[in-house]
């Protein structure tokens, strides 16, 4: 089992940058595919990005491709989401999630595919 704690959210100006972190506790962090999702008020939670266990393969939602970068440090049990040039429509609660699997697929984009979730961190992008 793994517990996830996000941090780094806050208020950012459009066009600025922000980095979210998600620290995992428990064993075998490197056995999990890690993902980021977000949920805006009144909307369903949606996929943002995911990263493979150890070889750096990634997949992104079209809405953030080219602006956001997911990365991980297995030694530090941490996954990051670098948000560059954020837009007001990126305002949401951001959640990290872990999927226990030996594989990676660019189709790991659905909530039900992930086993563990953090509590979320609020990101507000001001115009």
JSON list of C-alpha atoms in Angstrom, two decimals:
[
{"chain": "A", "resi": 1, "resn": "UNK", "atom": "CA", "xyz": [0.00, 0.00, 0.00]},
{"chain": "A", "resi": 2, "resn": "UNK", "atom": "CA", "xyz": [1.13, 3.58, -0.60]},
{"chain": "A", "resi": 3, "resn": "UNK", "atom": "CA", "xyz": [0.04, 6.91, 0.81]},
{"chain": "A", "resi": 4, "resn": "UNK", "atom": "CA", "xyz": [0.35, 10.04, -1.31]},
{"chain": "A", "resi": 5, "resn": "UNK", "atom": "CA", "xyz": [0.68, 13.65, -0.19]},
{"chain": "A", "resi": 6, "resn": "UNK", "atom": "CA", "xyz": [0.61, 16.50, -2.69]},
{"chain": "A", "resi": 7, "resn": "UNK", "atom": "CA", "xyz": [2.07, 19.95, -2.18]},
{"chain": "A", "resi": 8, "resn": "UNK", "atom": "CA", "xyz": [3.08, 23.01, -4.13]},
{"chain": "A", "resi": 9, "resn": "UNK", "atom": "CA", "xyz": [-0.31, 24.33, -5.09]},
{"chain": "A", "resi": 10, "resn": "UNK", "atom": "CA", "xyz": [-1.30, 27.95, -4.77]},
{"chain": "A", "resi": 11, "resn": "UNK", "atom": "CA", "xyz": [-2.05, 31.08, -6.75]},
{"chain": "A", "resi": 12, "resn": "UNK", "atom": "CA", "xyz": [-0.08, 31.66, -9.94]},
{"chain": "A", "resi": 13, "resn": "UNK", "atom": "CA", "xyz": [-0.37, 34.23, -12.68]},
{"chain": "A", "resi": 14, "resn": "UNK", "atom": "CA", "xyz": [-1.23, 33.08, -16.17]},
{"chain": "A", "resi": 15, "resn": "UNK", "atom": "CA", "xyz": [1.97, 32.56, -18.09]},
{"chain": "A", "resi": 16, "resn": "UNK", "atom": "CA", "xyz": [3.97, 31.90, -14.94]},
{"chain": "A", "resi": 17, "resn": "UNK", "atom": "CA", "xyz": [5.09, 28.56, -13.60]},
{"chain": "A", "resi": 18, "resn": "UNK", "atom": "CA", "xyz": [4.38, 26.25, -10.70]},
{"chain": "A", "resi": 19, "resn": "UNK", "atom": "CA", "xyz": [5.70, 22.86, -9.64]},
{"chain": "A", "resi": 20, "resn": "UNK", "atom": "CA", "xyz": [3.57, 20.36, -7.81]},
{"chain": "A", "resi": 21, "resn": "UNK", "atom": "CA", "xyz": [5.09, 17.56, -5.79]},
{"chain": "A", "resi": 22, "resn": "UNK", "atom": "CA", "xyz": [3.64, 14.29, -4.56]},
{"chain": "A", "resi": 23, "resn": "UNK", "atom": "CA", "xyz": [5.53, 12.33, -1.94]},
{"chain": "A", "resi": 24, "resn": "UNK", "atom": "CA", "xyz": [4.76, 8.66, -1.41]},
{"chain": "A", "resi": 25, "resn": "UNK", "atom": "CA", "xyz": [5.14, 6.68, 1.76]},
{"chain": "A", "resi": 26, "resn": "UNK", "atom": "CA", "xyz": [5.38, 2.94, 1.90]},
{"chain": "A", "resi": 27, "resn": "UNK", "atom": "CA", "xyz": [7.47, 0.47, 0.05]},
{"chain": "A", "resi": 28, "resn": "UNK", "atom": "CA", "xyz": [8.19, -0.12, -3.59]},
{"chain": "A", "resi": 29, "resn": "UNK", "atom": "CA", "xyz": [7.39, 3.29, -5.04]},
{"chain": "A", "resi": 30, "resn": "UNK", "atom": "CA", "xyz": [9.17, 2.26, -8.22]},
{"chain": "A", "resi": 31, "resn": "UNK", "atom": "CA", "xyz": [6.58, -0.44, -8.85]},
{"chain": "A", "resi": 32, "resn": "UNK", "atom": "CA", "xyz": [3.85, 2.13, -9.43]},
{"chain": "A", "resi": 33, "resn": "UNK", "atom": "CA", "xyz": [2.92, 4.05, -12.53]},
{"chain": "A", "resi": 34, "resn": "UNK", "atom": "CA", "xyz": [2.19, 7.56, -11.29]},
{"chain": "A", "resi": 35, "resn": "UNK", "atom": "CA", "xyz": [-0.37, 9.96, -12.62]},
{"chain": "A", "resi": 36, "resn": "UNK", "atom": "CA", "xyz": [-1.76, 13.43, -12.10]},
{"chain": "A", "resi": 37, "resn": "UNK", "atom": "CA", "xyz": [-5.45, 14.25, -12.40]},
{"chain": "A", "resi": 38, "resn": "UNK", "atom": "CA", "xyz": [-7.39, 17.43, -11.76]},
{"chain": "A", "resi": 39, "resn": "UNK", "atom": "CA", "xyz": [-10.91, 18.47, -10.89]},
{"chain": "A", "resi": 40, "resn": "UNK", "atom": "CA", "xyz": [-12.35, 21.90, -11.49]},
{"chain": "A", "resi": 41, "resn": "UNK", "atom": "CA", "xyz": [-15.47, 23.08, -9.65]},
{"chain": "A", "resi": 42, "resn": "UNK", "atom": "CA", "xyz": [-18.60, 21.46, -11.02]},
{"chain": "A", "resi": 43, "resn": "UNK", "atom": "CA", "xyz": [-16.63, 19.20, -13.33]},
{"chain": "A", "resi": 44, "resn": "UNK", "atom": "CA", "xyz": [-15.52, 15.60, -13.30]},
{"chain": "A", "resi": 45, "resn": "UNK", "atom": "CA", "xyz": [-11.99, 14.67, -12.44]},
{"chain": "A", "resi": 46, "resn": "UNK", "atom": "CA", "xyz": [-9.85, 14.47, -15.56]},
{"chain": "A", "resi": 47, "resn": "UNK", "atom": "CA", "xyz": [-6.51, 13.03, -16.52]},
{"chain": "A", "resi": 48, "resn": "UNK", "atom": "CA", "xyz": [-3.49, 15.30, -16.81]},
{"chain": "A", "resi": 49, "resn": "UNK", "atom": "CA", "xyz": [-0.35, 13.18, -17.14]},
{"chain": "A", "resi": 50, "resn": "UNK", "atom": "CA", "xyz": [1.22, 9.84, -16.26]},
{"chain": "A", "resi": 51, "resn": "UNK", "atom": "CA", "xyz": [4.73, 8.46, -16.07]},
{"chain": "A", "resi": 52, "resn": "UNK", "atom": "CA", "xyz": [6.11, 4.94, -16.22]},
{"chain": "A", "resi": 53, "resn": "UNK", "atom": "CA", "xyz": [7.83, 3.24, -13.33]},
{"chain": "A", "resi": 54, "resn": "UNK", "atom": "CA", "xyz": [11.46, 3.77, -14.23]},
{"chain": "A", "resi": 55, "resn": "UNK", "atom": "CA", "xyz": [12.22, 4.49, -17.89]},
{"chain": "A", "resi": 56, "resn": "UNK", "atom": "CA", "xyz": [10.62, 7.91, -18.15]},
{"chain": "A", "resi": 57, "resn": "UNK", "atom": "CA", "xyz": [7.86, 7.17, -20.62]},
{"chain": "A", "resi": 58, "resn": "UNK", "atom": "CA", "xyz": [5.06, 9.71, -20.30]},
{"chain": "A", "resi": 59, "resn": "UNK", "atom": "CA", "xyz": [1.62, 10.50, -21.60]},
{"chain": "A", "resi": 60, "resn": "UNK", "atom": "CA", "xyz": [-0.30, 13.77, -21.42]},
{"chain": "A", "resi": 61, "resn": "UNK", "atom": "CA", "xyz": [-3.75, 15.15, -21.93]},
{"chain": "A", "resi": 62, "resn": "UNK", "atom": "CA", "xyz": [-3.93, 17.21, -25.09]},
{"chain": "A", "resi": 63, "resn": "UNK", "atom": "CA", "xyz": [-4.93, 20.26, -23.06]},
{"chain": "A", "resi": 64, "resn": "UNK", "atom": "CA", "xyz": [-1.57, 20.37, -21.24]},
{"chain": "A", "resi": 65, "resn": "UNK", "atom": "CA", "xyz": [0.79, 18.87, -23.80]},
{"chain": "A", "resi": 66, "resn": "UNK", "atom": "CA", "xyz": [3.77, 21.11, -24.38]},
{"chain": "A", "resi": 67, "resn": "UNK", "atom": "CA", "xyz": [3.11, 23.14, -21.20]},
{"chain": "A", "resi": 68, "resn": "UNK", "atom": "CA", "xyz": [3.20, 20.61, -18.36]},
{"chain": "A", "resi": 69, "resn": "UNK", "atom": "CA", "xyz": [5.91, 18.06, -17.61]},
{"chain": "A", "resi": 70, "resn": "UNK", "atom": "CA", "xyz": [5.61, 15.04, -15.35]},
{"chain": "A", "resi": 71, "resn": "UNK", "atom": "CA", "xyz": [8.73, 13.55, -13.80]},
{"chain": "A", "resi": 72, "resn": "UNK", "atom": "CA", "xyz": [9.67, 11.35, -10.88]},
{"chain": "A", "resi": 73, "resn": "UNK", "atom": "CA", "xyz": [12.53, 10.64, -8.52]},
{"chain": "A", "resi": 74, "resn": "UNK", "atom": "CA", "xyz": [12.26, 7.07, -7.28]},
{"chain": "A", "resi": 75, "resn": "UNK", "atom": "CA", "xyz": [14.99, 7.53, -4.70]},
{"chain": "A", "resi": 76, "resn": "UNK", "atom": "CA", "xyz": [12.98, 10.38, -3.18]},
{"chain": "A", "resi": 77, "resn": "UNK", "atom": "CA", "xyz": [9.64, 8.61, -3.75]},
{"chain": "A", "resi": 78, "resn": "UNK", "atom": "CA", "xyz": [8.35, 11.77, -5.38]},
{"chain": "A", "resi": 79, "resn": "UNK", "atom": "CA", "xyz": [6.50, 12.60, -8.57]},
{"chain": "A", "resi": 80, "resn": "UNK", "atom": "CA", "xyz": [6.39, 16.13, -9.92]},
{"chain": "A", "resi": 81, "resn": "UNK", "atom": "CA", "xyz": [4.21, 18.14, -12.23]},
{"chain": "A", "resi": 82, "resn": "UNK", "atom": "CA", "xyz": [5.94, 21.17, -13.70]},
{"chain": "A", "resi": 83, "resn": "UNK", "atom": "CA", "xyz": [3.29, 23.60, -14.91]},
{"chain": "A", "resi": 84, "resn": "UNK", "atom": "CA", "xyz": [4.60, 26.17, -17.37]},
{"chain": "A", "resi": 85, "resn": "UNK", "atom": "CA", "xyz": [2.47, 28.85, -18.99]},
{"chain": "A", "resi": 86, "resn": "UNK", "atom": "CA", "xyz": [-0.61, 27.91, -17.00]},
{"chain": "A", "resi": 87, "resn": "UNK", "atom": "CA", "xyz": [-3.95, 29.27, -18.10]},
{"chain": "A", "resi": 88, "resn": "UNK", "atom": "CA", "xyz": [-7.01, 30.22, -16.03]},
{"chain": "A", "resi": 89, "resn": "UNK", "atom": "CA", "xyz": [-8.70, 27.06, -17.29]},
{"chain": "A", "resi": 90, "resn": "UNK", "atom": "CA", "xyz": [-6.01, 25.02, -15.52]},
{"chain": "A", "resi": 91, "resn": "UNK", "atom": "CA", "xyz": [-7.51, 26.12, -12.20]},
{"chain": "A", "resi": 92, "resn": "UNK", "atom": "CA", "xyz": [-8.46, 22.97, -10.30]},
{"chain": "A", "resi": 93, "resn": "UNK", "atom": "CA", "xyz": [-7.64, 20.68, -7.44]},
{"chain": "A", "resi": 94, "resn": "UNK", "atom": "CA", "xyz": [-4.75, 18.52, -8.58]},
{"chain": "A", "resi": 95, "resn": "UNK", "atom": "CA", "xyz": [-4.45, 14.93, -7.40]},
{"chain": "A", "resi": 96, "resn": "UNK", "atom": "CA", "xyz": [-1.65, 12.45, -7.76]},
{"chain": "A", "resi": 97, "resn": "UNK", "atom": "CA", "xyz": [-2.45, 8.78, -8.15]},
{"chain": "A", "resi": 98, "resn": "UNK", "atom": "CA", "xyz": [-0.60, 5.49, -8.16]},
{"chain": "A", "resi": 99, "resn": "UNK", "atom": "CA", "xyz": [-1.24, 2.41, -10.25]},
{"chain": "A", "resi": 100, "resn": "UNK", "atom": "CA", "xyz": [0.33, -0.88, -9.27]},
{"chain": "A", "resi": 101, "resn": "UNK", "atom": "CA", "xyz": [1.39, -2.49, -12.54]},
{"chain": "A", "resi": 102, "resn": "UNK", "atom": "CA", "xyz": [4.35, -3.96, -14.34]},
{"chain": "A", "resi": 103, "resn": "UNK", "atom": "CA", "xyz": [3.40, -2.24, -17.59]},
{"chain": "A", "resi": 104, "resn": "UNK", "atom": "CA", "xyz": [3.00, 1.27, -18.95]},
{"chain": "A", "resi": 105, "resn": "UNK", "atom": "CA", "xyz": [0.42, 2.33, -21.46]},
{"chain": "A", "resi": 106, "resn": "UNK", "atom": "CA", "xyz": [-0.46, 5.72, -22.89]},
{"chain": "A", "resi": 107, "resn": "UNK", "atom": "CA", "xyz": [-4.05, 4.68, -22.19]},
{"chain": "A", "resi": 108, "resn": "UNK", "atom": "CA", "xyz": [-3.64, 4.82, -18.40]},
{"chain": "A", "resi": 109, "resn": "UNK", "atom": "CA", "xyz": [-5.85, 7.89, -18.37]},
{"chain": "A", "resi": 110, "resn": "UNK", "atom": "CA", "xyz": [-8.94, 6.78, -16.42]},
{"chain": "A", "resi": 111, "resn": "UNK", "atom": "CA", "xyz": [-9.57, 7.22, -12.71]},
{"chain": "A", "resi": 112, "resn": "UNK", "atom": "CA", "xyz": [-10.60, 3.61, -12.20]},
{"chain": "A", "resi": 113, "resn": "UNK", "atom": "CA", "xyz": [-7.21, 2.41, -13.41]},
{"chain": "A", "resi": 114, "resn": "UNK", "atom": "CA", "xyz": [-5.44, 3.86, -10.37]},
{"chain": "A", "resi": 115, "resn": "UNK", "atom": "CA", "xyz": [-5.30, 2.21, -6.96]},
{"chain": "A", "resi": 116, "resn": "UNK", "atom": "CA", "xyz": [-4.25, 5.01, -4.60]},
{"chain": "A", "resi": 117, "resn": "UNK", "atom": "CA", "xyz": [-4.93, 8.73, -4.44]},
{"chain": "A", "resi": 118, "resn": "UNK", "atom": "CA", "xyz": [-3.68, 11.77, -2.59]},
{"chain": "A", "resi": 119, "resn": "UNK", "atom": "CA", "xyz": [-5.87, 14.37, -0.97]},
{"chain": "A", "resi": 120, "resn": "UNK", "atom": "CA", "xyz": [-5.27, 17.01, -3.62]},
{"chain": "A", "resi": 121, "resn": "UNK", "atom": "CA", "xyz": [-3.72, 20.46, -3.80]},
{"chain": "A", "resi": 122, "resn": "UNK", "atom": "CA", "xyz": [-5.49, 23.57, -5.08]},
{"chain": "A", "resi": 123, "resn": "UNK", "atom": "CA", "xyz": [-4.06, 25.43, -8.06]},
{"chain": "A", "resi": 124, "resn": "UNK", "atom": "CA", "xyz": [-5.57, 28.78, -9.00]},
{"chain": "A", "resi": 125, "resn": "UNK", "atom": "CA", "xyz": [-4.41, 30.55, -12.15]},
{"chain": "A", "resi": 126, "resn": "UNK", "atom": "CA", "xyz": [-5.15, 34.25, -12.24]},
{"chain": "A", "resi": 127, "resn": "UNK", "atom": "CA", "xyz": [-5.62, 36.01, -15.55]}
]
